[in-house]
Every structure is written in structure tokens, then in C-alpha cells.
Short mmCIF file of C-alpha atoms in Angstrom, two decimals:
data_model
loop_
_atom_site.label_atom_id
_atom_site.label_comp_id
_atom_site.label_asym_id
_atom_site.label_seq_id
_atom_site.Cartn_x
_atom_site.Cartn_y
_atom_site.Cartn_z
CA MET G 283 193.20 -72.46 -8.80
CA SER G 284 193.21 -68.54 -7.42
CA LEU G 285 193.81 -65.22 -8.25
CA ARG G 286 194.96 -62.46 -6.14
CA LEU G 287 193.22 -59.51 -5.75
CA GLU G 288 194.38 -56.53 -5.14
CA VAL G 289 192.28 -53.11 -4.57
CA VAL G 290 193.27 -49.55 -3.09
CA CYS G 291 190.32 -47.48 -2.33
CA GLU G 292 190.41 -43.49 -2.37
CA SER G 293 188.75 -43.41 1.02
CA ALA G 294 187.82 -45.70 3.75
CA PRO G 295 184.77 -47.41 2.70
CA ASP G 296 181.48 -47.66 4.83
CA GLY G 297 181.51 -51.07 4.42
CA THR G 298 183.97 -54.23 3.32
CA ILE G 299 185.02 -55.32 -0.84
CA GLY G 300 184.30 -57.86 -2.20
CA VAL G 301 183.84 -58.63 -6.15
CA CYS G 302 180.66 -60.18 -7.88
CA GLY G 303 180.79 -60.85 -11.36
CA ALA G 304 178.95 -63.08 -14.10
CA ASP G 305 181.46 -66.76 -13.40
CA ALA G 306 179.38 -68.96 -11.08
CA ASN G 307 182.73 -68.51 -8.79
CA LEU G 308 182.24 -65.24 -8.40
CA GLY G 309 178.30 -65.81 -7.41
CA GLU G 310 177.16 -64.70 -11.24
CA TRP G 311 175.72 -60.99 -10.09
CA ASP G 312 174.06 -62.40 -6.81
CA LEU G 313 175.30 -60.21 -4.24
CA SER G 314 174.75 -62.77 -1.59
CA ARG G 315 177.77 -64.84 -3.21
CA ALA G 316 180.19 -62.23 -3.70
CA VAL G 317 183.53 -63.13 -2.53
CA THR G 318 184.95 -60.63 0.47
CA LEU G 319 188.25 -58.94 0.31
CA THR G 320 190.11 -59.44 3.80
CA GLN G 321 191.10 -55.11 5.32
CA GLN G 322 195.23 -54.71 4.67
CA GLU G 323 197.52 -52.58 7.09
CA THR G 324 195.36 -49.53 6.39
CA SER G 325 191.08 -49.42 6.00
CA LEU G 326 192.87 -48.16 2.24
CA GLN G 327 193.78 -51.89 0.78
CA TRP G 328 191.74 -54.73 -0.14
CA GLU G 329 194.07 -58.17 -1.01
CA GLY G 330 192.45 -61.72 -1.45
CA ASP G 331 192.23 -64.56 -2.79
CA VAL G 332 189.25 -65.36 -5.94
CA PRO G 333 188.90 -68.85 -7.22
CA LEU G 334 189.87 -68.84 -11.12
CA PRO G 335 187.37 -67.18 -13.18
CA ALA G 336 186.81 -67.51 -17.23
CA GLY G 337 189.11 -65.20 -19.08
CA GLU G 338 187.14 -62.09 -20.80
CA SER G 339 183.81 -63.08 -17.87
CA ASP G 340 182.90 -59.46 -16.17
CA PHE G 341 182.49 -58.42 -13.18
CA LYS G 342 182.57 -55.80 -10.45
CA LEU G 343 183.40 -54.42 -7.03
CA VAL G 344 181.11 -54.12 -4.60
CA VAL G 345 180.71 -52.15 -1.20
CA ARG G 346 178.93 -54.47 1.37
CA GLN G 347 177.37 -52.22 4.34
CA ALA G 348 175.01 -52.97 7.26
CA GLY G 349 172.15 -51.64 5.00
CA GLY G 350 172.76 -53.42 2.19
CA THR G 351 175.45 -53.84 -0.69
CA GLN G 352 176.08 -51.13 -3.37
CA TRP G 353 178.28 -51.57 -6.68
CA GLU G 354 181.39 -49.58 -7.82
CA PRO G 355 180.37 -46.84 -9.31
CA LEU G 356 181.20 -47.11 -13.01
CA GLU G 357 179.45 -47.08 -16.02
CA ALA G 358 180.34 -50.68 -17.56
CA ASN G 359 181.23 -53.46 -16.41
CA ARG G 360 185.33 -54.36 -15.66
CA ARG G 361 186.91 -57.11 -17.90
CA PHE G 362 189.06 -60.72 -16.28
CA PRO G 363 191.92 -60.11 -19.05
CA SER G 364 192.05 -63.12 -21.98
CA ARG G 365 195.85 -63.63 -21.29
CA ALA G 366 198.37 -64.05 -18.20
CA LEU G 367 195.08 -64.77 -16.69
CA SER G 368 196.59 -68.38 -14.89
CA ASP G 369 196.64 -70.01 -10.98
CA GLY G 370 198.64 -67.32 -8.87
CA CYS G 371 198.33 -64.54 -11.26
CA LYS G 372 197.91 -60.74 -9.27
CA LEU G 373 195.11 -58.06 -10.74
CA MET G 374 196.02 -54.38 -9.13
CA MET G 375 193.26 -51.98 -9.17
CA THR G 376 191.79 -48.51 -7.46
CA PHE G 377 188.55 -48.59 -6.32
CA GLY G 378 186.13 -46.61 -8.86
CA HIS G 379 188.36 -46.16 -11.65
CA PRO G 380 188.67 -49.10 -14.92
CA ARG G 381 192.17 -49.44 -14.86
CA ILE G 382 193.28 -52.84 -14.13
CA GLY G 383 197.03 -54.02 -13.31
CA VAL G 384 198.13 -57.25 -14.77
CA GLU G 385 201.32 -59.07 -12.85
CA ALA G 386 201.75 -63.01 -13.84
CA SER G 387 202.82 -65.82 -12.05
CA ALA G 388 205.94 -67.29 -12.40
CA ASP G 389 204.59 -70.86 -14.02
CA PHE G 390 202.88 -68.29 -16.60
CA HIS G 391 206.28 -66.79 -17.49
CA GLN G 392 207.95 -69.82 -17.45
CA ALA G 393 205.62 -72.08 -20.19
CA ASN G 394 205.53 -68.90 -21.75
CA ALA G 395 209.32 -69.09 -22.32
CA ARG G 396 208.87 -73.06 -23.15
CA ASN G 397 206.50 -72.15 -25.85
CA HIS G 398 208.64 -69.95 -27.84
CA ARG G 399 212.50 -71.01 -27.24
CA LYS G 400 213.07 -71.50 -30.90
CA MET G 401 212.94 -68.65 -32.96
CA GLU G 402 211.11 -70.60 -35.44
CA ASP G 403 208.13 -71.24 -33.08
CA ARG G 404 208.87 -67.07 -32.33
CA ARG G 405 208.20 -66.22 -35.76
CA GLY G 406 205.07 -68.31 -36.24
CA SER G 407 203.43 -68.92 -39.65
CA ALA G 408 205.26 -65.46 -40.99
CA LEU G 409 208.52 -66.89 -42.25
CA GLN G 410 206.96 -70.16 -43.53
CA GLU G 411 203.94 -68.57 -45.52
CA ASN G 412 207.48 -65.89 -47.20
CA VAL G 413 208.84 -69.12 -48.03
CA ASP G 414 205.76 -71.03 -49.36
CA ARG G 415 204.87 -67.76 -51.46
CA LYS G 416 208.38 -66.61 -53.01
CA GLY G 417 210.36 -69.53 -53.45
CA ASP G 418 214.10 -68.75 -52.99
CA ASN G 419 213.75 -65.09 -53.50
CA ALA G 420 212.28 -65.08 -50.31
CA TYR G 421 213.68 -62.52 -47.84
CA TYR G 422 214.19 -65.65 -45.54
CA PHE G 423 216.47 -66.94 -48.20
CA ALA G 424 217.90 -63.49 -49.97
CA HIS G 425 221.65 -64.53 -48.05
CA ASN G 426 222.03 -67.85 -49.36
CA ARG G 427 222.28 -66.77 -52.99
CA GLU G 428 225.72 -67.45 -54.82
CA PHE G 429 227.64 -63.94 -55.57
CA GLU G 430 231.15 -64.00 -57.48
CA VAL G 431 232.90 -60.92 -58.36
CA PRO G 432 233.59 -59.90 -61.94
CA GLU G 433 237.02 -60.82 -63.56
CA HIS G 434 237.01 -57.08 -64.94
CA ALA G 435 235.39 -55.53 -61.70
CA LYS G 436 237.59 -53.02 -59.61
CA VAL G 437 237.56 -53.62 -56.01
CA ILE G 438 238.12 -50.66 -53.90
CA THR G 439 239.88 -51.06 -50.06
CA GLY G 440 240.61 -49.03 -47.41
CA PRO G 441 239.29 -48.41 -43.78
CA GLY G 442 235.76 -48.74 -43.60
CA LEU G 443 235.64 -50.51 -46.49
CA ILE G 444 234.31 -54.49 -46.48
CA THR G 445 235.46 -56.31 -49.59
CA GLY G 446 235.24 -59.88 -48.35
CA GLY G 447 238.47 -62.09 -47.54
CA ALA G 448 240.59 -62.50 -44.29
CA PRO G 449 239.25 -60.94 -40.64
CA VAL G 450 240.90 -57.73 -40.38
CA LEU G 451 241.97 -56.84 -37.40
CA ILE G 452 240.50 -53.38 -36.18
CA GLU G 453 241.03 -52.86 -32.74
CA ALA G 454 243.17 -54.26 -29.76
CA GLY G 455 243.48 -53.93 -26.33
CA ALA G 456 239.99 -53.54 -25.62
CA THR G 457 238.80 -54.69 -22.39
CA LEU G 458 234.99 -56.61 -22.07
CA GLY G 459 232.82 -54.89 -19.10
CA THR G 460 232.17 -57.80 -15.99
CA GLU G 461 229.23 -59.45 -14.92
CA ALA G 462 229.22 -57.02 -11.87
CA ASP G 463 229.63 -53.77 -14.60
CA ARG G 464 226.22 -54.99 -16.45
CA THR G 465 222.77 -53.57 -15.41
CA VAL G 466 220.24 -55.14 -16.56
CA TRP G 467 217.15 -52.27 -16.91
CA LEU G 468 213.68 -53.49 -15.54
CA LYS G 469 210.63 -53.29 -18.04
CA ASP G 470 208.21 -54.52 -15.98
CA TYR G 471 205.78 -52.89 -13.33
CA SER G 472 202.32 -52.01 -12.41
CA TRP G 473 200.90 -49.10 -10.68
CA SER G 474 197.89 -47.83 -8.51
CA ASP G 475 196.68 -44.10 -7.92
CA SER G 476 194.80 -43.08 -4.17
CA THR G 477 194.77 -40.37 -2.02
CA GLY G 478 197.92 -38.46 -1.52
CA LYS G 479 200.23 -40.96 -2.58
CA VAL G 480 200.96 -43.91 -5.67
CA LYS G 481 201.96 -47.07 -5.26
CA VAL G 482 204.67 -48.84 -8.25
CA TYR G 483 205.11 -52.29 -7.64
CA VAL G 484 207.74 -53.77 -9.57
CA PRO G 485 207.94 -57.93 -9.90
CA LEU G 486 211.45 -59.54 -9.82
CA PRO G 487 212.71 -62.78 -10.90
CA GLU G 488 212.56 -65.30 -8.41
CA GLY G 489 215.65 -65.94 -6.52
CA LEU G 490 217.22 -62.67 -7.30
CA LEU G 491 216.46 -60.84 -3.82
CA PRO G 492 217.98 -62.97 -1.18
CA ALA G 493 216.11 -64.28 1.93
CA ASP G 494 218.07 -62.50 4.45
CA ASN G 495 218.54 -58.44 4.45
CA ALA G 496 217.48 -57.62 0.99
CA ASP G 497 216.99 -54.19 1.98
CA GLY G 498 221.37 -54.03 2.13
CA ILE G 499 221.21 -54.40 -1.27
CA VAL G 500 218.34 -52.16 -2.74
CA GLU G 501 218.66 -48.42 -3.25
CA ALA G 502 215.22 -45.67 -4.39
CA ASN G 503 216.60 -42.36 -5.06
CA PHE G 504 213.61 -39.78 -5.34
CA THR G 505 213.69 -36.58 -6.85
CA VAL G 506 210.85 -34.21 -8.08
CA ASN G 507 210.02 -35.72 -11.43
CA GLN G 508 211.81 -38.98 -11.38
CA VAL G 509 212.45 -42.10 -9.63
CA ASP G 510 215.38 -44.78 -9.53
CA LEU G 511 215.92 -48.19 -8.29
CA THR G 512 219.05 -50.05 -8.21
CA ILE G 513 219.50 -53.45 -7.27
CA ASN G 514 223.16 -54.40 -6.52
CA CYS G 515 223.51 -58.09 -7.03
CA LYS G 516 224.79 -59.65 -10.30
CA PRO G 517 224.23 -58.79 -13.09
CA ARG G 518 222.72 -54.99 -11.49
CA HIS G 519 218.74 -55.00 -11.97
CA GLY G 520 217.65 -51.04 -12.38
CA LEU G 521 214.43 -48.83 -13.20
CA LYS G 522 214.15 -45.59 -14.13
CA ILE G 523 210.95 -44.10 -14.18
CA GLU G 524 210.87 -40.11 -15.22
CA LYS G 525 208.86 -37.77 -16.23
CA LEU G 526 206.09 -38.24 -13.30
CA ASN G 527 202.59 -37.12 -13.62
CA GLY G 528 202.80 -35.00 -10.91
CA GLU G 529 205.52 -33.49 -8.71
CA LEU G 530 206.68 -36.15 -5.78
CA LYS G 531 207.28 -34.90 -2.21
CA VAL G 532 210.61 -36.60 -2.00
CA GLU G 533 211.45 -36.64 2.05
CA SER G 534 207.60 -39.15 1.72
CA CYS G 535 208.58 -40.93 -0.21
CA THR G 536 209.69 -44.56 0.66
CA CYS G 537 211.15 -48.48 -0.63
CA ARG G 538 209.92 -51.73 0.89
CA VAL G 539 211.71 -54.65 -0.01
CA GLU G 540 209.05 -57.56 -0.07
CA ALA G 541 211.68 -61.13 -0.81
CA HIS G 542 208.88 -63.15 0.52
CA LYS G 543 207.05 -61.67 -2.82
CA ASN G 544 209.72 -61.43 -5.26
CA ARG G 545 209.09 -57.67 -5.57
CA ILE G 546 209.48 -54.13 -4.40
CA VAL G 547 206.67 -51.65 -3.89
CA LEU G 548 208.01 -48.29 -3.82
CA GLN G 549 205.54 -45.25 -2.67
CA LEU G 550 205.33 -42.36 -4.25
CA ALA G 551 204.22 -39.30 -2.08
CA LYS G 552 202.64 -36.70 -4.50
CA LYS G 553 203.05 -32.78 -3.13
CA ARG G 554 199.58 -32.05 -4.43
CA GLU G 555 196.88 -33.60 -4.20
CA THR G 556 195.38 -34.70 -7.33
CA THR G 557 194.34 -37.80 -9.23
CA TRP G 558 197.20 -39.58 -11.34
CA TYR G 559 195.34 -40.82 -14.78
CA ASN G 560 198.51 -41.61 -16.10
CA LEU G 561 202.10 -42.29 -14.02
CA THR G 562 204.22 -40.52 -16.13
CA LYS G 563 203.60 -37.88 -19.02
CA LYS G 564 203.84 -38.08 -22.68
#
């Protein structure tokens, strides 16, 4: 079992990027046993499959050079997350910055959904604790009580007042929206900051993008402080990121559709060369 590690460097490293840590799969802090990553399209991005380590174990990135190996310039060690660390997950980070983005695997999402399929399971022990403590007065039993209107009570009726009894027709002729009209808003994404640009990684449900001509159903609109992503499928999927941390050089922003990875990568070109510590302004 392994995880995918993606590292972005703000400048070209003088050597190769690797990872070393406390886990035996990462060398137990022995630099000679560090796992080396592979350089991608440019010298600024490095990727590799790393044997799955123990959750919450410490690690650091390293630069391997001809004269030796240098540790990543961070005061504290990095730490693998305790949740979502499973076979096939992905960790994304920028060399020299402590923030880590986590992209859980499809198997993890499916297992999590199966484990919490019933609403009772989601509530956990809160429901049972409430029932045990308050009995028939428990919140979850409140709507099961019997209630009768006293004979002498005055019942006021009229538009907008609910008094029980048979259903009352409020409006007729309304048209329900079709599947094509509905938009599913995407909430999950990760990002990395590098020299002159910011990359936003948007994971998508498996099968949402067609194997062929996936670019044809994806639209990305960039403005100075906002990005809008639309996937024209049924139902339509969308992502809106507003109040970006800095202004964009709109004409240089790009959108890359990776159907085989079930994701879209938005490359945001910075108008000014500054470091983004947050993707958006609060």
C-alpha cells in the first residue's frame, strides 16, 4: 500500500527532492534510506509513490545533492494526518511551507459512506445518551406525545395559519426544475502556492468526466479576484472561489482537465509576485 506525494518548489532545487521520516518505510530518519521523488514537467514539481506510513508519524522533505543531503528549512517536523491516510490517498505541499493538503482516495470515501449510511449511526451515542437520561422527555421523543385541543379552545384559521386537519392547496401549476437545471456545488479542493502562480486541485467523483473530450464540457472563467468552474454534465457541477488572496493575471490563467485522474487543475497566474499564505481573504 502506498500514498502519492506531490511537492512544489518555489525555485529550482540544487539537487533532487526526497522524503525521510520516523517510519521504517521512510528510513527511520536515516538520510541514506530517504525515498526519492521524481521530477515532473518542470523542475519546480516533484512527485512519487511513498510506502504507506503510520498515521501521525513525523517526516520532513530533503534535498539530495552531490555533497550531501539537506533538510527542509522548517522549525518543526511535518506530521502525517491521522484521518484519510489510506492506500491511494494524495498529500500535496510546498517545499519550505508547513501546510499539507490531503486528497482522500475513492476507496476511503466509499468506506466512510458505508459506515455512516444510517442516520442513527451518524448521531453516534448522542441519541442514546439523551434517551437514557430523559426518557419520554427526550428530544427525540418530543413529537410522539399525544395532544388534544380542549373543547372550549378557540381555533383561529386563515391564510398562513396551520391548524391541522386535511391538507390545503396553496398553489397549483408550479413547475419543478429538471435534472439539467440543477447545479451540484463542489466543496472539496486543495491548493499549492509557488513562484508566480497558485494551483488549485479539484477532485471529482469517479465517472463524472468522460474518457474522451472531457475538455469540451468544462468551462473556467477567471476574473481579477475570482474563479468560476462549470462542468456541463447532468446534473451540472460547479465551483466558485471568491475574494482570492491577490489579483490574478487573467490572460495567463489556465484550466487543465485530467479525466484519468478524476480531477481538474486550475492554474492561477499572480499579477504580483507575493507569497500566498491563504487562498482567499477572510
